[in-house]
């Protein structure tokens, strides 16, 4: 039986800059039920322009691991509806984006919520759950 | 007509249909406001150490924890009425505690400058009646203060702006992302690179003083000309800009000084963040990050983020906020080590790990009071529904008494 080499190969990783934003539908879902499926669906995602997606061999609906030295989350890929200059991805402000924001504020108390450096790679894993983001804080 | 507490606009033109003790329908509210008024699905219940309890016992237990704390912090406040905020500040004084609110990692610096009268500012009614040039800078109002453009800035008819957006007003967006607000500002969207605000301000100042700007000179000269010609303009400063220039607000002040007809207005998301900032400013001359100790001291080490990072607090009382959701995970591991007391109408990520949870009424829906709109106007809130939940003000009063 031939060995499925692809199984052992790691998908390539791409460096990406991420900025965060607010979305009225996600805020609406947050008001209603921050533990609900709707909020997760609207939060646990990363948006990229068509050219960036092409460059990385990704498409809308794929799941990617977004990670840096602050944390790592699996989220769904979405394509922005607008033309983007490229090189910048977008995540709506949420516990998922906050898993990637550096806590180092240079002593100033304002984290870089809108300026995240991370690596993105295609995965088959499930989207990170809110429960797993709270998990380590339980006493 | 009632007031919506969905965001810092505090829209006071909301109609509600109440059926069986619940809000069945809202009119005039945006999606965000309608969702806020209908309330959350998971109401918080009283608990001590994750076990069901009653409110009386929870307050007693919270008082015990606070009495034994050596360096407590009281945090949250931007979703509470002015009356509850005052109670919170009194409690912080009594406990010699640190007190901070969400403006600490959002618009606090800018609001402080406005309260110190470092910027020329105006009311939202002035904008509606007079404004001809509207600049949304690092702010996607359409998604965060959804009725800003329709009630006050771009779309309405105003006393001196009879033709609204069709002829009398120009809306401009400066942003790293083509936001929904930027989409409306057709032909006047200035896309800047991440962290590019500083260079953009310098280039704009060059253009305003007749020099050739180093950066996108054609568009920059066009923008400078629009801003110079403004009869009554406003720059709405969002967190995009605040996060980008952080403490370097002097440069913004220099820009504002070059534009005598333009007002500066911080965009405030949570409904009463400005109320808390004004109340603390009145008492201490600081808008946030204060530690009481006979006197009031102010330092960035009293900010929620630094206090958690430095592990310098041993107890956290949270009112109407969810730091586990809104702060970087890498900064908040200390939340796992300290007792947390949560006062909130709803279950939050933080309430799930709290030692004591005390449910409260939804302010502006289940209890009245007052709040400060994003431009500083005091607005009365109405009690629409009857509930058995005490208001956060009442809980804080009872907690102070129990101490
Ligand atoms: S704009 Fe803000 S205050 Fe007005 S209805 Fe929407 S959420 Fe409520």
Short mmCIF file of C-alpha atoms and ligand atoms in Angstrom, two decimals:
data_model
loop_
_atom_site.label_atom_id
_atom_site.label_comp_id
_atom_site.label_asym_id
_atom_site.label_seq_id
_atom_site.Cartn_x
_atom_site.Cartn_y
_atom_site.Cartn_z
CA UNK A 1 0.00 0.00 0.00
CA UNK A 2 1.50 3.36 -0.97
CA UNK A 3 2.32 5.65 1.93
CA UNK A 4 0.26 8.80 1.99
CA UNK A 5 3.20 11.23 2.25
CA UNK A 6 0.86 14.21 2.40
CA UNK A 7 -0.38 12.98 5.74
CA UNK A 8 3.02 13.61 7.28
CA UNK A 9 3.75 16.86 5.55
CA UNK A 10 2.91 20.01 7.41
CA UNK A 11 0.97 22.53 5.38
CA UNK A 12 3.10 25.54 4.56
CA UNK A 13 3.00 28.44 7.01
CA UNK A 14 2.55 32.01 5.87
CA UNK A 15 3.44 35.11 7.83
CA UNK A 16 0.53 37.50 8.07
CA UNK A 17 -0.37 40.78 9.71
CA UNK A 18 -3.81 40.91 11.26
CA UNK A 19 -5.90 43.86 12.31
CA UNK A 20 -9.15 43.64 14.24
CA UNK A 21 -12.46 45.36 13.64
CA UNK A 22 -16.07 45.44 14.88
CA UNK A 23 -19.02 43.89 13.16
CA UNK A 24 -22.59 44.81 14.04
CA UNK A 25 -23.93 41.29 13.42
CA UNK A 26 -21.31 39.82 15.72
CA UNK A 27 -22.06 42.41 18.42
CA UNK A 28 -25.74 41.59 18.06
CA UNK A 29 -24.95 37.89 18.55
CA UNK A 30 -22.78 38.77 21.56
CA UNK A 31 -25.63 40.67 23.21
CA UNK A 32 -27.95 37.73 22.69
CA UNK A 33 -25.71 34.79 23.61
CA UNK A 34 -21.97 34.97 23.87
CA UNK A 35 -21.81 31.21 24.24
CA UNK A 36 -24.01 30.59 21.21
CA UNK A 37 -23.23 29.10 17.83
CA UNK A 38 -24.03 32.34 16.02
CA UNK A 39 -21.45 34.30 18.00
CA UNK A 40 -18.84 31.60 17.42
CA UNK A 41 -19.55 31.52 13.72
CA UNK A 42 -19.23 35.28 13.38
CA UNK A 43 -16.16 35.51 15.61
CA UNK A 44 -13.94 32.50 14.96
CA UNK A 45 -12.90 33.51 11.46
CA UNK A 46 -10.23 35.34 9.55
CA UNK A 47 -10.93 37.45 6.46
CA UNK A 48 -8.48 37.85 3.64
CA UNK A 49 -8.48 39.36 0.18
CA UNK A 50 -8.71 37.13 -2.87
CA UNK A 51 -5.06 37.58 -3.86
CA UNK A 52 -3.74 36.68 -0.43
CA UNK A 53 -5.95 33.59 -0.33
CA UNK A 54 -4.68 32.53 -3.73
CA UNK A 55 -1.07 33.06 -2.72
CA UNK A 56 -1.56 30.85 0.32
CA UNK A 57 -3.57 28.22 -1.52
CA UNK A 58 -6.59 28.84 0.70
CA UNK A 59 -10.26 29.28 -0.04
CA UNK A 60 -13.31 30.44 1.86
CA UNK A 61 -14.55 27.72 4.20
CA UNK A 62 -11.08 26.25 4.86
CA UNK A 63 -9.88 26.09 8.42
CA UNK A 64 -6.54 27.55 9.38
CA UNK A 65 -4.40 27.57 12.47
CA UNK A 66 -3.40 31.13 13.28
CA UNK A 67 -0.57 31.21 15.78
CA UNK A 68 2.19 33.29 17.25
CA UNK A 69 4.11 33.27 20.52
CA UNK A 70 1.06 34.52 22.41
CA UNK A 71 -1.32 31.77 21.40
CA UNK A 72 -2.90 29.68 18.72
CA UNK A 73 -6.45 29.28 17.44
CA UNK A 74 -8.17 27.41 14.64
CA UNK A 75 -10.62 29.58 12.73
CA UNK A 76 -12.53 29.55 9.48
CA UNK A 77 -11.30 31.39 6.39
CA UNK A 78 -13.53 34.00 4.77
CA UNK A 79 -12.97 36.12 1.73
CA UNK A 80 -13.38 39.89 2.00
CA UNK A 81 -16.01 41.30 -0.29
CA UNK A 82 -13.77 44.20 -1.24
CA UNK A 83 -10.56 44.58 -3.14
CA UNK A 84 -7.69 44.53 -0.68
CA UNK A 85 -4.18 45.84 -1.17
CA UNK A 86 -2.98 42.54 0.30
CA UNK A 87 -0.71 41.49 3.13
CA UNK A 88 -3.28 42.28 5.78
CA UNK A 89 -5.90 39.94 7.24
CA UNK A 90 -8.87 40.92 9.38
CA UNK A 91 -10.36 39.34 12.48
CA UNK A 92 -13.37 40.65 14.30
CA UNK A 93 -12.56 41.62 17.87
CA UNK A 94 -13.35 38.56 20.02
CA UNK A 95 -11.82 36.03 22.44
CA UNK A 96 -10.35 34.30 19.36
CA UNK A 97 -8.46 37.37 18.19
CA UNK A 98 -7.53 38.14 21.79
CA UNK A 99 -5.78 34.78 22.02
CA UNK A 100 -3.24 36.22 19.58
CA UNK A 101 -2.82 39.75 20.95
CA UNK A 102 0.41 40.40 22.80
CA UNK A 103 0.05 41.29 26.46
CA UNK A 104 3.27 43.27 26.32
CA UNK A 105 2.22 46.90 26.24
CA UNK A 106 5.58 48.44 27.05
CA UNK A 107 4.13 49.22 30.47
CA UNK A 108 1.47 51.46 28.93
CA UNK A 109 -1.57 49.30 29.51
CA UNK A 110 -2.88 49.41 25.93
CA UNK A 111 -2.34 46.14 24.08
CA UNK A 112 -1.81 46.04 20.31
CA UNK A 113 -5.34 44.80 19.59
CA UNK A 114 -5.13 45.98 16.01
CA UNK A 115 -1.59 45.01 15.13
CA UNK A 116 -1.00 41.26 15.31
CA UNK A 117 1.78 39.28 13.62
CA UNK A 118 1.01 35.63 13.16
CA UNK A 119 1.50 32.57 10.99
CA UNK A 120 -1.33 30.93 9.11
CA UNK A 121 -1.49 27.33 7.93
CA UNK A 122 -4.21 25.11 6.56
CA UNK A 123 -5.45 22.47 9.03
CA UNK A 124 -8.18 19.89 9.33
CA UNK A 125 -8.67 20.49 13.07
CA UNK A 126 -11.98 21.75 14.38
CA UNK A 127 -12.47 25.45 15.12
CA UNK A 128 -11.24 26.36 18.61
CA UNK A 129 -14.11 26.35 21.08
CA UNK A 130 -14.84 29.06 23.58
CA UNK A 131 -14.71 26.45 26.33
CA UNK A 132 -11.12 25.60 25.47
CA UNK A 133 -10.24 29.31 25.59
CA UNK A 134 -11.65 29.59 29.12
CA UNK A 135 -10.34 26.20 30.26
CA UNK A 136 -6.97 27.17 31.68
CA UNK A 137 -8.49 29.91 33.81
CA UNK A 138 -10.69 27.59 35.80
CA UNK A 139 -9.72 27.29 39.43
CA UNK B 1 -40.02 56.86 24.05
CA UNK B 2 -37.18 55.26 25.94
CA UNK B 3 -33.40 55.42 25.80
CA UNK B 4 -31.26 52.64 24.38
CA UNK B 5 -28.13 51.63 26.28
CA UNK B 6 -26.64 49.70 23.38
CA UNK B 7 -23.84 52.19 22.75
CA UNK B 8 -22.51 55.64 23.57
CA UNK B 9 -25.12 57.35 21.39
CA UNK B 10 -27.87 56.66 23.95
CA UNK B 11 -30.64 57.07 21.36
CA UNK B 12 -33.68 58.48 23.16
CA UNK B 13 -36.24 57.88 20.44
CA UNK B 14 -36.83 54.16 20.96
CA UNK B 15 -40.34 52.72 21.14
CA UNK B 16 -40.87 49.37 22.76
CA UNK B 17 -43.70 46.88 22.73
CA UNK B 18 -43.89 44.98 26.02
CA UNK B 19 -45.71 41.67 26.21
CA UNK B 20 -45.81 39.28 29.17
CA UNK B 21 -43.18 41.24 31.02
CA UNK B 22 -40.72 41.05 28.12
CA UNK B 23 -39.70 43.39 25.32
CA UNK B 24 -41.28 41.88 22.27
CA UNK B 25 -40.41 44.52 19.75
CA UNK B 26 -38.37 47.68 19.45
CA UNK B 27 -38.82 50.49 16.96
CA UNK B 28 -36.12 52.87 15.74
CA UNK B 29 -33.33 50.92 17.43
CA UNK B 30 -30.49 49.48 15.34
CA UNK B 31 -29.67 45.74 15.46
CA UNK B 32 -27.24 46.26 18.29
CA UNK B 33 -29.71 48.29 20.33
CA UNK B 34 -32.61 45.93 19.69
CA UNK B 35 -30.49 42.98 20.84
CA UNK B 36 -29.39 44.84 23.96
CA UNK B 37 -32.96 45.78 24.86
CA UNK B 38 -34.24 42.26 24.38
CA UNK B 39 -31.48 41.05 26.69
CA UNK B 40 -29.28 37.98 26.81
CA UNK B 41 -30.36 34.35 26.82
CA UNK B 42 -28.18 33.39 29.78
CA UNK B 43 -29.06 35.43 32.83
CA UNK B 44 -26.51 35.19 35.60
CA UNK B 45 -27.55 33.43 38.80
CA UNK B 46 -26.13 33.99 42.27
CA UNK B 47 -23.28 31.65 43.16
CA UNK B 48 -20.44 31.22 45.60
CA UNK B 49 -17.49 29.07 44.54
CA UNK B 50 -19.50 27.93 41.51
CA UNK B 51 -22.32 26.63 43.72
CA UNK B 52 -25.84 28.13 43.63
CA UNK B 53 -26.55 30.61 46.39
CA UNK B 54 -28.77 33.62 47.03
CA UNK B 55 -27.99 37.28 46.51
CA UNK B 56 -27.85 38.03 50.24
CA UNK B 57 -25.27 35.33 50.84
CA UNK B 58 -23.30 36.34 47.73
CA UNK B 59 -23.06 39.92 48.97
CA UNK B 60 -21.91 38.67 52.39
CA UNK B 61 -19.28 36.45 50.79
CA UNK B 62 -18.13 39.26 48.46
CA UNK B 63 -17.75 41.54 51.48
CA UNK B 64 -15.62 38.88 53.23
CA UNK B 65 -13.35 38.59 50.21
CA UNK B 66 -12.95 42.35 49.86
CA UNK B 67 -12.36 42.80 53.60
CA UNK B 68 -9.48 40.32 53.45
CA UNK B 69 -7.97 41.71 50.26
CA UNK B 70 -4.75 43.64 50.52
CA UNK B 71 -4.71 45.09 47.01
CA UNK B 72 -8.15 44.83 45.42
CA UNK B 73 -9.15 46.35 42.10
CA UNK B 74 -12.65 47.41 41.11
CA UNK B 75 -13.06 47.21 37.36
CA UNK B 76 -15.68 47.55 34.63
CA UNK B 77 -18.15 50.46 35.00
CA UNK B 78 -18.78 51.45 31.40
CA UNK B 79 -22.09 49.55 31.33
CA UNK B 80 -23.38 50.97 34.63
CA UNK B 81 -25.45 54.04 35.42
CA UNK B 82 -23.77 57.18 36.76
CA UNK B 83 -25.33 56.42 40.15
CA UNK B 84 -23.72 52.96 40.29
CA UNK B 85 -20.40 54.39 39.13
CA UNK B 86 -20.41 56.90 42.01
CA UNK B 87 -21.10 54.06 44.45
CA UNK B 88 -18.16 52.18 42.91
CA UNK B 89 -15.80 55.12 43.35
CA UNK B 90 -16.93 55.50 46.99
CA UNK B 91 -16.34 51.79 47.55
CA UNK B 92 -12.84 52.05 46.06
CA UNK B 93 -12.08 54.93 48.44
CA UNK B 94 -13.36 52.98 51.41
CA UNK B 95 -11.27 49.92 50.50
CA UNK B 96 -8.14 51.85 49.47
CA UNK B 97 -8.56 49.95 46.24
CA UNK B 98 -7.46 50.57 42.68
CA UNK B 99 -10.25 51.44 40.25
CA UNK B 100 -10.15 51.23 36.48
CA UNK B 101 -12.59 50.97 33.62
CA UNK B 102 -12.60 49.74 30.03
CA UNK B 103 -11.46 53.16 28.76
CA UNK B 104 -8.07 52.15 30.15
CA UNK B 105 -7.45 50.06 27.03
CA UNK B 106 -9.61 52.08 24.68
CA UNK B 107 -10.49 55.79 24.48
CA UNK B 108 -9.46 56.94 27.98
CA UNK B 109 -6.46 59.04 26.92
CA UNK B 110 -8.52 60.92 24.39
CA UNK B 111 -11.48 61.49 26.72
CA UNK B 112 -9.06 62.83 29.33
CA UNK B 113 -7.71 65.38 26.81
CA UNK B 114 -11.25 66.46 25.96
CA UNK B 115 -12.14 66.88 29.65
CA UNK B 116 -8.93 68.86 30.14
CA UNK B 117 -10.22 71.08 27.32
CA UNK B 118 -7.16 70.36 25.18
CA UNK B 119 -9.41 69.95 22.14
CA UNK B 120 -12.25 72.00 20.76
CA UNK B 121 -15.36 69.88 20.84
CA UNK B 122 -19.11 70.22 20.35
CA UNK B 123 -22.38 68.39 20.87
CA UNK B 124 -24.00 65.86 18.57
CA UNK B 125 -26.86 68.34 18.05
CA UNK B 126 -24.31 70.92 16.82
CA UNK B 127 -23.10 68.32 14.35
CA UNK B 128 -26.61 67.58 13.16
CA UNK B 129 -27.51 71.25 12.79
CA UNK B 130 -24.29 72.71 11.45
CA UNK B 131 -21.67 70.23 10.32
CA UNK B 132 -20.58 70.23 6.70
CA UNK B 133 -17.37 68.16 6.95
CA UNK B 134 -17.37 64.86 8.84
CA UNK B 135 -14.17 62.89 9.20
CA UNK B 136 -14.34 59.33 10.51
CA UNK B 137 -10.80 58.52 11.51
CA UNK B 138 -10.07 54.95 12.63
CA UNK B 139 -13.75 54.61 13.36
CA UNK B 140 -16.32 52.38 11.71
CA UNK B 141 -19.36 54.11 13.15
CA UNK B 142 -21.72 52.07 11.00
CA UNK B 143 -20.81 48.95 12.97
CA UNK B 144 -19.93 50.33 16.40
CA UNK B 145 -22.26 53.33 16.87
CA UNK B 146 -24.73 52.29 14.20
CA UNK B 147 -27.04 55.31 14.13
CA UNK B 148 -24.32 57.96 14.26
CA UNK B 149 -24.52 58.79 10.58
CA UNK B 150 -28.30 58.59 10.36
CA UNK B 151 -29.23 60.50 13.53
CA UNK B 152 -26.51 63.08 13.80
CA UNK B 153 -23.89 63.40 11.14
CA UNK B 154 -24.23 62.59 7.44
CA UNK B 155 -27.83 61.83 6.59
CA UNK B 156 -30.08 64.09 8.67
CA UNK B 157 -31.43 67.47 7.70
CA UNK B 158 -29.99 70.11 10.02
CA UNK B 159 -30.85 73.70 10.81
CA UNK B 160 -28.15 75.00 8.47
CA UNK B 161 -27.82 71.82 6.43
CA UNK B 162 -31.17 71.46 4.78
CA UNK B 163 -29.88 69.25 2.01
CA UNK B 164 -28.06 66.76 4.21
CA UNK B 165 -25.71 64.36 2.53
CA UNK B 166 -26.91 65.04 -1.01
CA UNK B 167 -25.37 68.50 -1.16
CA UNK B 168 -24.55 69.99 2.21
CA UNK B 169 -22.27 67.47 3.83
CA UNK B 170 -19.07 65.66 2.95
CA UNK B 171 -18.15 62.48 4.81
CA UNK B 172 -14.55 61.32 4.84
CA UNK B 173 -13.06 58.06 6.14
CA UNK B 174 -9.44 57.52 7.09
CA UNK B 175 -8.84 53.87 7.90
CA UNK B 176 -6.69 50.80 7.31
CA UNK B 177 -9.76 48.90 6.20
CA UNK B 178 -12.52 49.75 3.80
CA UNK B 179 -15.13 49.61 6.53
CA UNK B 180 -18.86 49.96 6.08
CA UNK B 181 -18.47 53.61 7.02
CA UNK B 182 -15.70 54.05 4.44
CA UNK B 183 -18.03 52.60 1.82
CA UNK B 184 -20.51 55.38 2.46
CA UNK B 185 -17.77 58.03 2.17
CA UNK B 186 -17.60 57.52 -1.58
CA UNK B 187 -14.64 59.22 -3.20
CA UNK B 188 -13.37 60.36 0.18
CA UNK B 189 -11.84 57.20 1.57
CA UNK B 190 -8.18 57.48 2.51
CA UNK B 191 -6.69 54.08 3.10
CA UNK B 192 -3.63 54.12 5.30
CA UNK B 193 -1.22 51.31 6.13
CA UNK B 194 -1.33 49.71 9.55
CA UNK B 195 0.19 52.17 12.04
CA UNK B 196 0.26 54.78 9.29
CA UNK B 197 -1.74 57.44 11.16
CA UNK B 198 1.30 59.34 12.40
CA UNK B 199 2.72 59.79 8.89
CA UNK B 200 -0.73 60.66 7.60
CA UNK B 201 -1.10 63.44 10.19
CA UNK B 202 2.34 64.84 9.31
CA UNK B 203 1.50 64.82 5.61
CA UNK B 204 -1.85 66.47 6.23
CA UNK B 205 -0.17 69.17 8.33
CA UNK B 206 2.28 69.78 5.46
CA UNK B 207 -0.59 70.10 3.03
CA UNK B 208 -2.43 72.48 5.36
CA UNK B 209 0.61 74.74 5.63
CA UNK B 210 1.10 74.92 1.88
CA UNK B 211 4.02 72.46 1.64
CA UNK B 212 4.00 69.53 -0.75
CA UNK B 213 3.18 66.52 1.40
CA UNK B 214 5.58 63.60 1.19
CA UNK B 215 2.72 61.12 1.13
CA UNK B 216 0.10 60.76 -1.57
CA UNK B 217 0.34 64.46 -2.33
CA UNK B 218 -2.64 64.83 -4.68
CA UNK B 219 -5.17 63.24 -2.34
CA UNK B 220 -3.60 64.92 0.66
CA UNK B 221 -3.89 68.40 -0.85
CA UNK B 222 -7.50 67.67 -1.75
CA UNK B 223 -8.25 66.58 1.84
CA UNK B 224 -6.49 69.63 3.27
CA UNK B 225 -8.53 71.89 1.03
CA UNK B 226 -11.84 70.29 2.12
CA UNK B 227 -10.89 70.60 5.79
CA UNK B 228 -9.71 74.19 5.45
CA UNK B 229 -12.91 75.23 3.75
CA UNK B 230 -15.13 73.59 6.39
CA UNK B 231 -17.55 75.98 8.03
CA UNK B 232 -18.21 73.59 10.88
CA UNK B 233 -16.44 70.27 10.79
CA UNK B 234 -15.80 67.35 13.08
CA UNK B 235 -13.19 64.64 13.32
CA UNK B 236 -14.66 61.54 14.93
CA UNK B 237 -11.73 59.76 16.47
CA UNK B 238 -12.06 56.01 16.79
CA UNK B 239 -9.98 53.42 18.56
CA UNK B 240 -8.19 52.70 15.29
CA UNK B 241 -6.44 56.03 15.64
CA UNK B 242 -6.03 55.81 19.43
CA UNK B 243 -4.35 52.42 19.21
CA UNK B 244 -2.15 53.64 16.43
CA UNK B 245 -0.79 56.83 17.99
CA UNK B 246 -1.22 55.73 21.64
CA UNK B 247 0.10 58.50 23.87
CA UNK B 248 1.35 60.86 21.21
CA UNK B 249 -1.69 63.06 21.24
CA UNK B 250 0.37 66.24 20.99
CA UNK B 251 0.60 65.78 17.25
CA UNK B 252 -3.16 65.54 17.03
CA UNK B 253 -3.45 68.69 19.05
CA UNK B 254 -1.13 70.47 16.63
CA UNK B 255 -3.31 69.30 13.76
CA UNK B 256 -6.47 70.47 15.55
CA UNK B 257 -4.84 73.87 16.15
CA UNK B 258 -4.38 74.25 12.40
CA UNK B 259 -8.09 73.65 11.82
CA UNK B 260 -10.04 76.27 13.78
CA UNK B 261 -13.40 75.23 12.33
CA UNK B 262 -13.02 71.55 13.11
CA UNK B 263 -14.13 69.92 16.35
CA UNK B 264 -12.69 66.77 17.87
CA UNK B 265 -15.00 64.08 19.16
CA UNK B 266 -13.95 60.74 20.68
CA UNK B 267 -16.13 57.83 19.59
CA UNK B 268 -17.28 55.99 22.70
CA UNK B 269 -18.60 52.43 22.35
CA UNK B 270 -19.95 51.34 25.75
CA UNK B 271 -22.99 53.34 26.79
CA UNK B 272 -21.64 55.04 29.89
CA UNK B 273 -17.87 54.90 29.63
CA UNK B 274 -17.75 58.66 29.39
CA UNK B 275 -19.93 58.87 32.52
CA UNK B 276 -17.35 56.95 34.52
CA UNK B 277 -14.48 59.00 33.09
CA UNK B 278 -16.23 62.25 33.98
CA UNK B 279 -17.14 61.11 37.50
CA UNK B 280 -13.61 59.94 38.35
CA UNK B 281 -12.11 63.03 36.69
CA UNK B 282 -14.30 65.27 38.85
CA UNK B 283 -13.13 63.52 42.01
CA UNK B 284 -9.47 62.88 41.20
CA UNK B 285 -8.53 64.77 37.98
CA UNK B 286 -7.90 61.41 36.30
CA UNK B 287 -10.30 59.47 34.08
CA UNK B 288 -9.12 55.95 35.00
CA UNK B 289 -6.20 53.94 36.51
CA UNK B 290 -6.53 55.38 40.00
CA UNK B 291 -5.45 53.91 43.33
CA UNK B 292 -6.92 55.34 46.50
CA UNK B 293 -4.72 55.43 49.56
CA UNK B 294 -5.89 58.39 51.58
CA UNK B 295 -5.21 60.32 48.39
CA UNK B 296 -5.75 59.36 44.77
CA UNK B 297 -2.71 58.27 42.76
CA UNK B 298 -2.66 57.67 39.04
CA UNK B 299 -0.30 55.36 37.21
CA UNK B 300 -0.34 52.94 34.30
CA UNK B 301 0.45 50.17 36.80
CA UNK B 302 -3.13 50.67 38.04
CA UNK B 303 -4.50 49.83 34.63
CA UNK B 304 -6.31 46.50 34.46
CA UNK B 305 -3.86 45.13 31.89
CA UNK B 306 -0.70 46.05 33.79
CA UNK B 307 -2.16 45.10 37.17
CA UNK B 308 -2.95 41.62 35.85
CA UNK B 309 0.34 41.29 34.03
CA UNK B 310 2.32 42.37 37.07
CA UNK B 311 0.11 40.27 39.35
CA UNK B 312 -0.12 43.29 41.62
CA UNK B 313 -3.76 42.82 42.62
CA UNK B 314 -5.09 40.06 44.84
CA UNK B 315 -8.85 40.46 44.26
CA UNK B 316 -10.93 41.70 41.36
CA UNK B 317 -14.48 43.02 41.57
CA UNK B 318 -15.96 43.37 38.09
CA UNK B 319 -19.13 45.27 37.28
CA UNK B 320 -20.68 44.87 33.82
CA UNK B 321 -17.56 43.81 31.96
CA UNK B 322 -15.96 40.62 30.67
CA UNK B 323 -12.15 40.93 30.76
CA UNK B 324 -11.67 37.25 29.92
CA UNK B 325 -13.39 37.98 26.64
CA UNK B 326 -12.01 41.42 25.87
CA UNK B 327 -8.38 41.31 27.01
CA UNK B 328 -5.40 39.48 25.50
CA UNK B 329 -5.14 36.01 26.97
CA UNK B 330 -1.39 36.36 27.26
CA UNK B 331 -1.87 39.24 29.72
CA UNK B 332 -4.47 37.79 32.04
CA UNK B 333 -3.24 34.48 33.42
CA UNK B 334 -3.41 36.06 36.89
CA UNK B 335 -7.23 35.82 36.68
CA UNK B 336 -6.77 32.13 37.49
CA UNK B 337 -5.01 32.94 40.78
CA UNK B 338 -7.24 35.50 42.43
CA UNK B 339 -10.79 35.63 43.73
CA UNK B 340 -13.12 37.34 41.27
CA UNK B 341 -16.48 38.85 42.14
CA UNK B 342 -18.73 39.40 39.11
CA UNK B 343 -21.75 41.68 39.07
CA UNK B 344 -23.51 41.41 35.72
CA UNK B 345 -26.96 40.80 34.24
CA UNK B 346 -25.61 37.92 32.10
CA UNK B 347 -23.31 34.94 32.26
CA UNK B 348 -19.94 36.01 30.86
CA UNK B 349 -16.68 34.18 30.22
CA UNK B 350 -15.31 35.80 33.37
CA UNK B 351 -18.36 34.94 35.49
CA UNK B 352 -17.69 31.28 34.64
CA UNK B 353 -14.44 31.44 36.60
CA UNK B 354 -15.62 33.82 39.33
CA UNK B 355 -15.67 32.97 43.04
CA UNK B 356 -18.83 34.99 43.56
CA UNK B 357 -21.43 35.95 40.96
CA UNK B 358 -24.17 38.47 41.70
CA UNK B 359 -26.83 38.98 39.04
CA UNK B 360 -28.09 42.50 38.52
CA UNK B 361 -30.82 44.20 36.52
CA UNK B 362 -30.24 45.44 32.95
CA UNK B 363 -29.68 49.16 33.30
CA UNK B 364 -31.88 51.21 31.00
CA UNK B 365 -34.32 48.31 30.75
CA UNK B 366 -34.94 46.98 34.26
CA UNK B 367 -33.70 49.97 36.20
CA UNK B 368 -33.44 53.68 35.50
CA UNK B 369 -30.76 56.21 36.31
CA UNK B 370 -28.62 58.49 34.23
CA UNK B 371 -25.78 58.15 31.77
CA UNK B 372 -23.44 60.43 29.83
CA UNK B 373 -23.66 60.32 26.05
CA UNK B 374 -20.46 60.16 24.00
CA UNK B 375 -20.44 63.97 23.61
CA UNK B 376 -20.96 64.68 27.33
CA UNK B 377 -24.72 65.23 27.43
CA UNK B 378 -26.43 63.70 30.48
CA UNK B 379 -29.33 61.43 29.47
CA UNK B 380 -32.00 59.90 31.70
CA UNK B 381 -32.61 56.17 31.46
CA UNK B 382 -36.03 54.65 31.87
CA UNK B 383 -37.09 51.55 33.72
CA UNK B 384 -39.20 49.61 31.22
CA UNK B 385 -39.60 46.20 32.82
CA UNK B 386 -40.11 45.06 36.38
CA UNK B 387 -37.63 42.56 37.70
CA UNK B 388 -36.58 40.90 40.92
CA UNK B 389 -32.93 41.53 40.15
CA UNK B 390 -31.46 44.43 42.14
CA UNK B 391 -29.67 47.17 40.19
CA UNK B 392 -25.87 47.22 40.31
CA UNK B 393 -26.18 50.45 42.30
CA UNK B 394 -28.24 48.64 44.93
CA UNK B 395 -25.81 45.71 45.06
CA UNK B 396 -22.88 48.09 45.53
CA UNK B 397 -24.76 49.93 48.28
CA UNK B 398 -25.51 46.70 50.09
CA UNK B 399 -21.94 45.52 49.61
CA UNK B 400 -20.57 48.76 51.07
CA UNK B 401 -22.90 48.38 54.06
CA UNK B 402 -21.86 44.76 54.55
CA UNK B 403 -18.25 45.91 54.84
S1 LIG C 1 -27.07 53.50 17.82
FE1 LIG C 1 -26.51 52.78 19.85
S2 LIG C 1 -27.92 53.81 21.26
FE2 LIG C 1 -28.75 54.01 19.16
S3 LIG C 1 -30.17 52.30 18.95
FE3 LIG C 1 -28.17 51.58 18.16
S4 LIG C 1 -27.14 50.67 19.93
FE4 LIG C 1 -28.86 51.85 20.71
#
